[in-house]
JSON list of C-alpha atoms in Angstrom, two decimals:
[
{"chain": "M", "resi": 17, "resn": "MET", "atom": "CA", "xyz": [0.00, 0.00, 0.00]},
{"chain": "M", "resi": 18, "resn": "THR", "atom": "CA", "xyz": [2.30, 2.71, -1.25]},
{"chain": "M", "resi": 19, "resn": "SER", "atom": "CA", "xyz": [-0.24, 5.49, -0.73]},
{"chain": "M", "resi": 20, "resn": "LEU", "atom": "CA", "xyz": [-0.31, 4.88, 3.02]},
{"chain": "M", "resi": 21, "resn": "PRO", "atom": "CA", "xyz": [2.43, 6.09, 5.37]},
{"chain": "M", "resi": 22, "resn": "HIS", "atom": "CA", "xyz": [5.25, 3.71, 6.19]},
{"chain": "M", "resi": 23, "resn": "GLY", "atom": "CA", "xyz": [4.36, 1.78, 9.33]},
{"chain": "M", "resi": 24, "resn": "TYR", "atom": "CA", "xyz": [0.61, 2.02, 8.70]},
{"chain": "M", "resi": 25, "resn": "ARG", "atom": "CA", "xyz": [-1.76, 0.06, 10.93]},
{"chain": "M", "resi": 26, "resn": "ALA", "atom": "CA", "xyz": [-4.29, -2.27, 9.32]},
{"chain": "M", "resi": 27, "resn": "LEU", "atom": "CA", "xyz": [-7.35, -4.16, 10.52]},
{"chain": "M", "resi": 28, "resn": "VAL", "atom": "CA", "xyz": [-9.12, -7.00, 8.69]},
{"chain": "M", "resi": 29, "resn": "ILE", "atom": "CA", "xyz": [-12.60, -7.91, 9.92]},
{"chain": "M", "resi": 30, "resn": "GLY", "atom": "CA", "xyz": [-13.67, -11.35, 8.78]},
{"chain": "M", "resi": 31, "resn": "ALA", "atom": "CA", "xyz": [-10.06, -12.48, 8.61]},
{"chain": "M", "resi": 32, "resn": "SER", "atom": "CA", "xyz": [-10.83, -16.20, 8.75]},
{"chain": "M", "resi": 33, "resn": "GLY", "atom": "CA", "xyz": [-12.84, -16.29, 5.51]},
{"chain": "M", "resi": 34, "resn": "GLY", "atom": "CA", "xyz": [-11.35, -17.07, 2.12]},
{"chain": "M", "resi": 35, "resn": "ILE", "atom": "CA", "xyz": [-10.95, -13.48, 0.96]},
{"chain": "M", "resi": 36, "resn": "GLY", "atom": "CA", "xyz": [-10.33, -12.11, 4.47]},
{"chain": "M", "resi": 37, "resn": "GLU", "atom": "CA", "xyz": [-7.50, -14.56, 5.02]},
{"chain": "M", "resi": 38, "resn": "ALA", "atom": "CA", "xyz": [-5.97, -13.65, 1.66]},
{"chain": "M", "resi": 39, "resn": "LEU", "atom": "CA", "xyz": [-6.21, -9.93, 2.45]},
{"chain": "M", "resi": 40, "resn": "SER", "atom": "CA", "xyz": [-4.58, -10.52, 5.84]},
{"chain": "M", "resi": 41, "resn": "ARG", "atom": "CA", "xyz": [-1.76, -12.53, 4.29]},
{"chain": "M", "resi": 42, "resn": "THR", "atom": "CA", "xyz": [-1.11, -9.94, 1.59]},
{"chain": "M", "resi": 43, "resn": "ILE", "atom": "CA", "xyz": [-1.10, -7.03, 4.03]},
{"chain": "M", "resi": 44, "resn": "GLY", "atom": "CA", "xyz": [0.99, -8.98, 6.52]},
{"chain": "M", "resi": 45, "resn": "ASN", "atom": "CA", "xyz": [3.64, -9.47, 3.83]},
{"chain": "M", "resi": 46, "resn": "ASP", "atom": "CA", "xyz": [3.73, -5.76, 3.00]},
{"chain": "M", "resi": 47, "resn": "PRO", "atom": "CA", "xyz": [7.00, -4.36, 4.42]},
{"chain": "M", "resi": 48, "resn": "ARG", "atom": "CA", "xyz": [5.30, -0.97, 4.78]},
{"chain": "M", "resi": 49, "resn": "CYS", "atom": "CA", "xyz": [2.71, -2.36, 7.22]},
{"chain": "M", "resi": 50, "resn": "GLY", "atom": "CA", "xyz": [3.67, -1.69, 10.81]},
{"chain": "M", "resi": 51, "resn": "GLU", "atom": "CA", "xyz": [0.88, -3.65, 12.51]},
{"chain": "M", "resi": 52, "resn": "LEU", "atom": "CA", "xyz": [-1.94, -5.90, 11.39]},
{"chain": "M", "resi": 53, "resn": "LYS", "atom": "CA", "xyz": [-4.95, -6.74, 13.54]},
{"chain": "M", "resi": 54, "resn": "ARG", "atom": "CA", "xyz": [-7.37, -9.53, 12.65]},
{"chain": "M", "resi": 55, "resn": "LEU", "atom": "CA", "xyz": [-10.92, -10.10, 13.86]},
{"chain": "M", "resi": 56, "resn": "SER", "atom": "CA", "xyz": [-13.25, -12.96, 13.01]},
{"chain": "M", "resi": 57, "resn": "ARG", "atom": "CA", "xyz": [-16.16, -14.92, 14.36]},
{"chain": "M", "resi": 58, "resn": "SER", "atom": "CA", "xyz": [-14.30, -18.22, 14.50]},
{"chain": "M", "resi": 59, "resn": "VAL", "atom": "CA", "xyz": [-11.27, -16.87, 16.39]},
{"chain": "M", "resi": 60, "resn": "ASP", "atom": "CA", "xyz": [-12.55, -13.84, 18.31]},
{"chain": "M", "resi": 61, "resn": "GLY", "atom": "CA", "xyz": [-16.28, -14.53, 18.56]},
{"chain": "M", "resi": 62, "resn": "LEU", "atom": "CA", "xyz": [-17.13, -11.38, 16.59]},
{"chain": "M", "resi": 63, "resn": "ASP", "atom": "CA", "xyz": [-20.80, -11.61, 15.59]},
{"chain": "M", "resi": 64, "resn": "LEU", "atom": "CA", "xyz": [-21.88, -8.98, 13.08]},
{"chain": "M", "resi": 65, "resn": "THR", "atom": "CA", "xyz": [-25.52, -9.74, 13.80]},
{"chain": "M", "resi": 66, "resn": "ASP", "atom": "CA", "xyz": [-25.03, -8.68, 17.44]},
{"chain": "M", "resi": 67, "resn": "GLU", "atom": "CA", "xyz": [-24.54, -4.95, 17.98]},
{"chain": "M", "resi": 68, "resn": "LEU", "atom": "CA", "xyz": [-22.95, -5.43, 21.41]},
{"chain": "M", "resi": 69, "resn": "SER", "atom": "CA", "xyz": [-20.45, -7.92, 19.96]},
{"chain": "M", "resi": 70, "resn": "VAL", "atom": "CA", "xyz": [-19.39, -5.42, 17.29]},
{"chain": "M", "resi": 71, "resn": "ALA", "atom": "CA", "xyz": [-19.12, -2.59, 19.80]},
{"chain": "M", "resi": 72, "resn": "ARG", "atom": "CA", "xyz": [-17.04, -4.71, 22.20]},
{"chain": "M", "resi": 73, "resn": "ALA", "atom": "CA", "xyz": [-14.65, -5.71, 19.42]},
{"chain": "M", "resi": 74, "resn": "ALA", "atom": "CA", "xyz": [-14.06, -2.09, 18.48]},
{"chain": "M", "resi": 75, "resn": "ALA", "atom": "CA", "xyz": [-13.67, -1.04, 22.10]},
{"chain": "M", "resi": 76, "resn": "GLY", "atom": "CA", "xyz": [-10.90, -3.64, 22.47]},
{"chain": "M", "resi": 77, "resn": "LEU", "atom": "CA", "xyz": [-8.70, -1.77, 19.98]},
{"chain": "M", "resi": 78, "resn": "THR", "atom": "CA", "xyz": [-6.66, 1.34, 20.64]},
{"chain": "M", "resi": 79, "resn": "GLY", "atom": "CA", "xyz": [-4.97, 3.90, 18.45]},
{"chain": "M", "resi": 80, "resn": "GLU", "atom": "CA", "xyz": [-5.69, 4.89, 14.87]},
{"chain": "M", "resi": 81, "resn": "PHE", "atom": "CA", "xyz": [-5.76, 2.70, 11.77]},
{"chain": "M", "resi": 82, "resn": "GLN", "atom": "CA", "xyz": [-4.94, 3.79, 8.24]},
{"chain": "M", "resi": 83, "resn": "LEU", "atom": "CA", "xyz": [-6.56, 0.72, 6.65]},
{"chain": "M", "resi": 84, "resn": "ILE", "atom": "CA", "xyz": [-9.75, -1.10, 7.74]},
{"chain": "M", "resi": 85, "resn": "LEU", "atom": "CA", "xyz": [-11.21, -3.87, 5.59]},
{"chain": "M", "resi": 86, "resn": "CYS", "atom": "CA", "xyz": [-14.50, -5.66, 6.25]},
{"chain": "M", "resi": 87, "resn": "ALA", "atom": "CA", "xyz": [-14.39, -8.98, 4.41]},
{"chain": "M", "resi": 88, "resn": "THR", "atom": "CA", "xyz": [-17.61, -10.42, 5.78]},
{"chain": "M", "resi": 89, "resn": "GLY", "atom": "CA", "xyz": [-20.80, -11.62, 4.14]},
{"chain": "M", "resi": 90, "resn": "GLY", "atom": "CA", "xyz": [-22.80, -14.68, 3.22]},
{"chain": "M", "resi": 91, "resn": "LEU", "atom": "CA", "xyz": [-24.62, -16.06, 0.20]},
{"chain": "M", "resi": 92, "resn": "THR", "atom": "CA", "xyz": [-25.97, -19.23, 1.79]},
{"chain": "M", "resi": 93, "resn": "ILE", "atom": "CA", "xyz": [-27.14, -18.58, 5.36]},
{"chain": "M", "resi": 94, "resn": "ASP", "atom": "CA", "xyz": [-28.35, -21.35, 7.66]},
{"chain": "M", "resi": 95, "resn": "GLY", "atom": "CA", "xyz": [-28.42, -23.70, 4.69]},
{"chain": "M", "resi": 96, "resn": "ILE", "atom": "CA", "xyz": [-30.67, -21.44, 2.61]},
{"chain": "M", "resi": 97, "resn": "GLY", "atom": "CA", "xyz": [-29.19, -20.26, -0.68]},
{"chain": "M", "resi": 98, "resn": "PRO", "atom": "CA", "xyz": [-30.31, -17.50, -3.07]},
{"chain": "M", "resi": 99, "resn": "GLU", "atom": "CA", "xyz": [-33.82, -17.66, -4.52]},
{"chain": "M", "resi": 100, "resn": "LYS", "atom": "CA", "xyz": [-34.32, -18.76, -8.11]},
{"chain": "M", "resi": 101, "resn": "SER", "atom": "CA", "xyz": [-37.85, -17.37, -8.35]},
{"chain": "M", "resi": 102, "resn": "LEU", "atom": "CA", "xyz": [-40.36, -15.16, -6.57]},
{"chain": "M", "resi": 103, "resn": "ARG", "atom": "CA", "xyz": [-42.07, -18.24, -5.18]},
{"chain": "M", "resi": 104, "resn": "GLN", "atom": "CA", "xyz": [-39.02, -18.97, -3.04]},
{"chain": "M", "resi": 105, "resn": "ILE", "atom": "CA", "xyz": [-39.05, -15.68, -1.14]},
{"chain": "M", "resi": 106, "resn": "SER", "atom": "CA", "xyz": [-39.04, -16.21, 2.62]},
{"chain": "M", "resi": 107, "resn": "ALA", "atom": "CA", "xyz": [-39.37, -13.28, 5.00]},
{"chain": "M", "resi": 108, "resn": "GLU", "atom": "CA", "xyz": [-37.15, -14.99, 7.55]},
{"chain": "M", "resi": 109, "resn": "ALA", "atom": "CA", "xyz": [-34.42, -15.84, 5.05]},
{"chain": "M", "resi": 110, "resn": "MET", "atom": "CA", "xyz": [-34.53, -12.33, 3.62]},
{"chain": "M", "resi": 111, "resn": "MET", "atom": "CA", "xyz": [-34.13, -10.77, 7.04]},
{"chain": "M", "resi": 112, "resn": "ARG", "atom": "CA", "xyz": [-31.09, -12.95, 7.70]},
{"chain": "M", "resi": 113, "resn": "GLN", "atom": "CA", "xyz": [-29.53, -11.77, 4.46]},
{"chain": "M", "resi": 114, "resn": "PHE", "atom": "CA", "xyz": [-30.05, -8.15, 5.43]},
{"chain": "M", "resi": 115, "resn": "GLN", "atom": "CA", "xyz": [-28.85, -8.74, 8.96]},
{"chain": "M", "resi": 116, "resn": "LEU", "atom": "CA", "xyz": [-25.52, -10.20, 7.85]},
{"chain": "M", "resi": 117, "resn": "ASN", "atom": "CA", "xyz": [-24.86, -8.41, 4.56]},
{"chain": "M", "resi": 118, "resn": "ALA", "atom": "CA", "xyz": [-26.24, -4.93, 5.28]},
{"chain": "M", "resi": 119, "resn": "VAL", "atom": "CA", "xyz": [-26.96, -4.30, 8.97]},
{"chain": "M", "resi": 120, "resn": "GLY", "atom": "CA", "xyz": [-23.72, -5.97, 10.07]},
{"chain": "M", "resi": 121, "resn": "PRO", "atom": "CA", "xyz": [-21.51, -3.72, 7.92]},
{"chain": "M", "resi": 122, "resn": "ALA", "atom": "CA", "xyz": [-23.52, -0.69, 9.08]},
{"chain": "M", "resi": 123, "resn": "LEU", "atom": "CA", "xyz": [-22.66, -1.61, 12.67]},
{"chain": "M", "resi": 124, "resn": "VAL", "atom": "CA", "xyz": [-19.02, -2.00, 11.64]},
{"chain": "M", "resi": 125, "resn": "ILE", "atom": "CA", "xyz": [-19.02, 1.51, 10.22]},
{"chain": "M", "resi": 126, "resn": "LYS", "atom": "CA", "xyz": [-20.67, 2.85, 13.36]},
{"chain": "M", "resi": 127, "resn": "SER", "atom": "CA", "xyz": [-18.19, 1.24, 15.76]},
{"chain": "M", "resi": 128, "resn": "PHE", "atom": "CA", "xyz": [-14.95, 1.08, 13.75]},
{"chain": "M", "resi": 129, "resn": "SER", "atom": "CA", "xyz": [-14.90, 4.23, 11.60]},
{"chain": "M", "resi": 130, "resn": "PRO", "atom": "CA", "xyz": [-13.96, 6.35, 14.67]},
{"chain": "M", "resi": 131, "resn": "LEU", "atom": "CA", "xyz": [-10.71, 4.34, 14.69]},
{"chain": "M", "resi": 132, "resn": "LEU", "atom": "CA", "xyz": [-9.71, 5.64, 11.24]},
{"chain": "M", "resi": 133, "resn": "ALA", "atom": "CA", "xyz": [-6.86, 8.12, 11.14]},
{"chain": "M", "resi": 134, "resn": "LYS", "atom": "CA", "xyz": [-8.23, 11.66, 10.94]},
{"chain": "M", "resi": 135, "resn": "ARG", "atom": "CA", "xyz": [-5.25, 13.76, 9.90]},
{"chain": "M", "resi": 136, "resn": "GLU", "atom": "CA", "xyz": [-3.77, 11.56, 7.19]},
{"chain": "M", "resi": 137, "resn": "ARG", "atom": "CA", "xyz": [-4.86, 9.26, 4.38]},
{"chain": "M", "resi": 138, "resn": "ALA", "atom": "CA", "xyz": [-7.09, 6.41, 5.55]},
{"chain": "M", "resi": 139, "resn": "LEU", "atom": "CA", "xyz": [-8.90, 3.64, 3.67]},
{"chain": "M", "resi": 140, "resn": "MET", "atom": "CA", "xyz": [-11.97, 1.64, 4.66]},
{"chain": "M", "resi": 141, "resn": "ALA", "atom": "CA", "xyz": [-13.59, -0.90, 2.33]},
{"chain": "M", "resi": 142, "resn": "PHE", "atom": "CA", "xyz": [-16.40, -3.45, 2.41]},
{"chain": "M", "resi": 143, "resn": "LEU", "atom": "CA", "xyz": [-16.89, -6.55, 0.27]},
{"chain": "M", "resi": 144, "resn": "SER", "atom": "CA", "xyz": [-19.94, -6.04, -1.90]},
{"chain": "M", "resi": 145, "resn": "ALA", "atom": "CA", "xyz": [-21.00, -7.81, -5.10]},
{"chain": "M", "resi": 146, "resn": "ARG", "atom": "CA", "xyz": [-21.81, -6.78, -8.65]},
{"chain": "M", "resi": 147, "resn": "VAL", "atom": "CA", "xyz": [-25.22, -8.45, -8.28]},
{"chain": "M", "resi": 148, "resn": "GLY", "atom": "CA", "xyz": [-26.02, -5.70, -5.77]},
{"chain": "M", "resi": 149, "resn": "SER", "atom": "CA", "xyz": [-26.07, -3.21, -8.64]},
{"chain": "M", "resi": 150, "resn": "ILE", "atom": "CA", "xyz": [-29.63, -2.22, -9.57]},
{"chain": "M", "resi": 151, "resn": "GLY", "atom": "CA", "xyz": [-28.60, -0.78, -12.93]},
{"chain": "M", "resi": 152, "resn": "ASP", "atom": "CA", "xyz": [-26.57, -3.86, -13.87]},
{"chain": "M", "resi": 153, "resn": "ASN", "atom": "CA", "xyz": [-29.30, -6.38, -13.02]},
{"chain": "M", "resi": 154, "resn": "GLN", "atom": "CA", "xyz": [-30.34, -8.10, -16.26]},
{"chain": "M", "resi": 155, "resn": "LEU", "atom": "CA", "xyz": [-30.95, -11.66, -15.01]},
{"chain": "M", "resi": 156, "resn": "GLY", "atom": "CA", "xyz": [-33.24, -11.35, -11.97]},
{"chain": "M", "resi": 157, "resn": "GLY", "atom": "CA", "xyz": [-33.21, -13.95, -9.21]},
{"chain": "M", "resi": 158, "resn": "TRP", "atom": "CA", "xyz": [-31.24, -13.89, -5.98]},
{"chain": "M", "resi": 159, "resn": "ILE", "atom": "CA", "xyz": [-33.65, -11.26, -4.67]},
{"chain": "M", "resi": 160, "resn": "SER", "atom": "CA", "xyz": [-32.65, -11.24, -1.00]},
{"chain": "M", "resi": 161, "resn": "TYR", "atom": "CA", "xyz": [-28.91, -11.31, -1.62]},
{"chain": "M", "resi": 162, "resn": "ARG", "atom": "CA", "xyz": [-29.10, -8.67, -4.35]},
{"chain": "M", "resi": 163, "resn": "ALA", "atom": "CA", "xyz": [-31.24, -6.40, -2.18]},
{"chain": "M", "resi": 164, "resn": "ALA", "atom": "CA", "xyz": [-28.98, -6.83, 0.86]},
{"chain": "M", "resi": 165, "resn": "LYS", "atom": "CA", "xyz": [-25.88, -5.95, -1.14]},
{"chain": "M", "resi": 166, "resn": "ALA", "atom": "CA", "xyz": [-27.68, -2.97, -2.68]},
{"chain": "M", "resi": 167, "resn": "GLY", "atom": "CA", "xyz": [-28.50, -1.94, 0.89]},
{"chain": "M", "resi": 168, "resn": "LEU", "atom": "CA", "xyz": [-24.82, -2.28, 1.83]},
{"chain": "M", "resi": 169, "resn": "ASN", "atom": "CA", "xyz": [-23.86, -0.06, -1.09]},
{"chain": "M", "resi": 170, "resn": "GLN", "atom": "CA", "xyz": [-26.31, 2.62, 0.01]},
{"chain": "M", "resi": 171, "resn": "ILE", "atom": "CA", "xyz": [-25.09, 2.39, 3.61]},
{"chain": "M", "resi": 172, "resn": "VAL", "atom": "CA", "xyz": [-21.47, 2.86, 2.55]},
{"chain": "M", "resi": 173, "resn": "ARG", "atom": "CA", "xyz": [-22.38, 5.69, 0.17]},
{"chain": "M", "resi": 174, "resn": "THR", "atom": "CA", "xyz": [-24.31, 7.55, 2.87]},
{"chain": "M", "resi": 175, "resn": "ALA", "atom": "CA", "xyz": [-21.63, 6.96, 5.50]},
{"chain": "M", "resi": 176, "resn": "SER", "atom": "CA", "xyz": [-18.94, 8.28, 3.17]},
{"chain": "M", "resi": 177, "resn": "ILE", "atom": "CA", "xyz": [-20.66, 11.67, 3.02]},
{"chain": "M", "resi": 178, "resn": "GLU", "atom": "CA", "xyz": [-20.74, 11.99, 6.81]},
{"chain": "M", "resi": 179, "resn": "LEU", "atom": "CA", "xyz": [-17.22, 10.61, 7.22]},
{"chain": "M", "resi": 180, "resn": "ALA", "atom": "CA", "xyz": [-15.81, 13.20, 4.82]},
{"chain": "M", "resi": 181, "resn": "ARG", "atom": "CA", "xyz": [-16.74, 15.92, 7.31]},
{"chain": "M", "resi": 182, "resn": "THR", "atom": "CA", "xyz": [-14.49, 14.51, 10.02]},
{"chain": "M", "resi": 183, "resn": "HIS", "atom": "CA", "xyz": [-11.99, 12.54, 7.90]},
{"chain": "M", "resi": 184, "resn": "PRO", "atom": "CA", "xyz": [-11.35, 14.68, 4.79]},
{"chain": "M", "resi": 185, "resn": "MET", "atom": "CA", "xyz": [-8.51, 12.43, 3.59]},
{"chain": "M", "resi": 186, "resn": "ALA", "atom": "CA", "xyz": [-10.41, 9.17, 4.00]},
{"chain": "M", "resi": 187, "resn": "VAL", "atom": "CA", "xyz": [-11.77, 6.84, 1.32]},
{"chain": "M", "resi": 188, "resn": "LEU", "atom": "CA", "xyz": [-14.78, 4.65, 2.14]},
{"chain": "M", "resi": 189, "resn": "VAL", "atom": "CA", "xyz": [-16.00, 2.31, -0.61]},
{"chain": "M", "resi": 190, "resn": "PRO", "atom": "CA", "xyz": [-17.76, -0.98, -1.39]},
{"chain": "M", "resi": 191, "resn": "LEU", "atom": "CA", "xyz": [-15.69, -3.31, -3.58]},
{"chain": "M", "resi": 192, "resn": "HIS", "atom": "CA", "xyz": [-16.72, -6.15, -5.89]},
{"chain": "M", "resi": 193, "resn": "PRO", "atom": "CA", "xyz": [-14.03, -8.86, -5.62]},
{"chain": "M", "resi": 194, "resn": "GLY", "atom": "CA", "xyz": [-15.08, -10.76, -8.74]},
{"chain": "M", "resi": 195, "resn": "THR", "atom": "CA", "xyz": [-15.93, -14.46, -8.72]},
{"chain": "M", "resi": 196, "resn": "VAL", "atom": "CA", "xyz": [-13.41, -15.84, -6.25]},
{"chain": "M", "resi": 197, "resn": "ALA", "atom": "CA", "xyz": [-12.59, -19.49, -5.55]},
{"chain": "M", "resi": 198, "resn": "THR", "atom": "CA", "xyz": [-14.04, -19.63, -2.04]},
{"chain": "M", "resi": 199, "resn": "GLN", "atom": "CA", "xyz": [-16.63, -21.75, -0.29]},
{"chain": "M", "resi": 200, "resn": "LEU", "atom": "CA", "xyz": [-19.16, -18.95, -0.73]},
{"chain": "M", "resi": 201, "resn": "SER", "atom": "CA", "xyz": [-19.11, -19.15, -4.55]},
{"chain": "M", "resi": 202, "resn": "GLU", "atom": "CA", "xyz": [-18.40, -22.85, -5.00]},
{"chain": "M", "resi": 203, "resn": "LYS", "atom": "CA", "xyz": [-22.00, -23.90, -5.71]},
{"chain": "M", "resi": 204, "resn": "TYR", "atom": "CA", "xyz": [-22.93, -20.86, -7.75]},
{"chain": "M", "resi": 205, "resn": "SER", "atom": "CA", "xyz": [-20.04, -20.16, -10.12]},
{"chain": "M", "resi": 206, "resn": "GLY", "atom": "CA", "xyz": [-21.93, -21.86, -12.96]},
{"chain": "M", "resi": 207, "resn": "GLY", "atom": "CA", "xyz": [-18.75, -22.92, -14.68]},
{"chain": "M", "resi": 208, "resn": "HIS", "atom": "CA", "xyz": [-17.44, -19.35, -14.75]},
{"chain": "M", "resi": 209, "resn": "GLN", "atom": "CA", "xyz": [-13.76, -18.85, -14.21]},
{"chain": "M", "resi": 210, "resn": "ARG", "atom": "CA", "xyz": [-12.92, -18.03, -10.60]},
{"chain": "M", "resi": 211, "resn": "SER", "atom": "CA", "xyz": [-9.86, -16.15, -9.42]},
{"chain": "M", "resi": 212, "resn": "GLU", "atom": "CA", "xyz": [-7.76, -17.29, -6.51]},
{"chain": "M", "resi": 213, "resn": "PRO", "atom": "CA", "xyz": [-8.31, -15.40, -3.24]},
{"chain": "M", "resi": 214, "resn": "SER", "atom": "CA", "xyz": [-4.74, -14.10, -3.31]},
{"chain": "M", "resi": 215, "resn": "ALA", "atom": "CA", "xyz": [-5.24, -12.62, -6.79]},
{"chain": "M", "resi": 216, "resn": "ALA", "atom": "CA", "xyz": [-8.52, -10.99, -5.73]},
{"chain": "M", "resi": 217, "resn": "ALA", "atom": "CA", "xyz": [-6.88, -9.58, -2.59]},
{"chain": "M", "resi": 218, "resn": "ASN", "atom": "CA", "xyz": [-3.99, -8.07, -4.53]},
{"chain": "M", "resi": 219, "resn": "ALA", "atom": "CA", "xyz": [-6.36, -6.60, -7.12]},
{"chain": "M", "resi": 220, "resn": "MET", "atom": "CA", "xyz": [-8.67, -4.96, -4.56]},
{"chain": "M", "resi": 221, "resn": "LEU", "atom": "CA", "xyz": [-5.80, -3.57, -2.52]},
{"chain": "M", "resi": 222, "resn": "GLY", "atom": "CA", "xyz": [-4.36, -2.14, -5.72]},
{"chain": "M", "resi": 223, "resn": "VAL", "atom": "CA", "xyz": [-7.65, -0.41, -6.48]},
{"chain": "M", "resi": 224, "resn": "LEU", "atom": "CA", "xyz": [-7.87, 1.00, -2.96]},
{"chain": "M", "resi": 225, "resn": "ASP", "atom": "CA", "xyz": [-4.30, 2.26, -3.16]},
{"chain": "M", "resi": 226, "resn": "ARG", "atom": "CA", "xyz": [-5.18, 4.38, -6.20]},
{"chain": "M", "resi": 227, "resn": "LEU", "atom": "CA", "xyz": [-8.50, 5.85, -5.05]},
{"chain": "M", "resi": 228, "resn": "THR", "atom": "CA", "xyz": [-8.73, 9.50, -4.02]},
{"chain": "M", "resi": 229, "resn": "PRO", "atom": "CA", "xyz": [-10.98, 11.10, -1.38]},
{"chain": "M", "resi": 230, "resn": "GLU", "atom": "CA", "xyz": [-13.05, 12.52, -4.25]},
{"chain": "M", "resi": 231, "resn": "GLU", "atom": "CA", "xyz": [-13.93, 8.93, -5.21]},
{"chain": "M", "resi": 232, "resn": "SER", "atom": "CA", "xyz": [-15.04, 7.99, -1.71]},
{"chain": "M", "resi": 233, "resn": "GLY", "atom": "CA", "xyz": [-18.53, 6.50, -1.63]},
{"chain": "M", "resi": 234, "resn": "ARG", "atom": "CA", "xyz": [-18.42, 5.15, -5.16]},
{"chain": "M", "resi": 235, "resn": "PHE", "atom": "CA", "xyz": [-18.72, 1.44, -6.10]},
{"chain": "M", "resi": 236, "resn": "PHE", "atom": "CA", "xyz": [-15.72, -0.23, -7.73]},
{"chain": "M", "resi": 237, "resn": "ALA", "atom": "CA", "xyz": [-14.80, -3.64, -9.10]},
{"chain": "M", "resi": 238, "resn": "TYR", "atom": "CA", "xyz": [-11.53, -5.49, -8.51]},
{"chain": "M", "resi": 239, "resn": "ASP", "atom": "CA", "xyz": [-10.22, -4.19, -11.87]},
{"chain": "M", "resi": 240, "resn": "GLY", "atom": "CA", "xyz": [-10.76, -0.56, -10.85]},
{"chain": "M", "resi": 241, "resn": "GLN", "atom": "CA", "xyz": [-13.81, -0.03, -13.05]},
{"chain": "M", "resi": 242, "resn": "PRO", "atom": "CA", "xyz": [-16.75, 1.83, -11.47]},
{"chain": "M", "resi": 243, "resn": "ILE", "atom": "CA", "xyz": [-20.01, -0.12, -11.18]},
{"chain": "M", "resi": 244, "resn": "ASP", "atom": "CA", "xyz": [-23.44, 1.35, -11.76]},
{"chain": "M", "resi": 245, "resn": "TRP", "atom": "CA", "xyz": [-25.57, 1.67, -8.64]}
]
């Protein structure tokens, strides 16, 4: 991360997942990184669906961070995958999608954005998905997941406007990692080529490294291309 100061502090939330682990490994190997903190449900008990759990995790950290990445999310939750038709909509399943993929990241922004450096460049990013784009939706289906990711995008967009008032050098964005070879996408890749988590991590970090505060709140893909809302 050449745009961040030497010795920058980084935090990866969701560090035990496929992409989160790859992001942690890549950042940990960056000689410019001074300290890397990792948080996850499996190791630290961080539960994004529990507001107190998120608040406690943030309260356990001290000092400022120049890089915060939230690599959380779920496509299949409690054994229920994305809907193929309107007939499969379940209110309970939809609420779980929103709770994990939209409300959880909102709580992360609430509790962790105060830890971002205020007087120097700082980056904060959330894993989104191209299927969360309303303008790009040409296939239908996956209603709950699409809507939850669209909600995440709106949350990040709105938060970026408020954050700019207190952190004028910060960048806050949702990122589409592409189709990555993880457990999340294994059943749904449909024969499409999947990138390795390490390649996706390097690509997204490269995009983040190049973004300016004027681009904060926009939606980008792993190749740096903007995505329609």
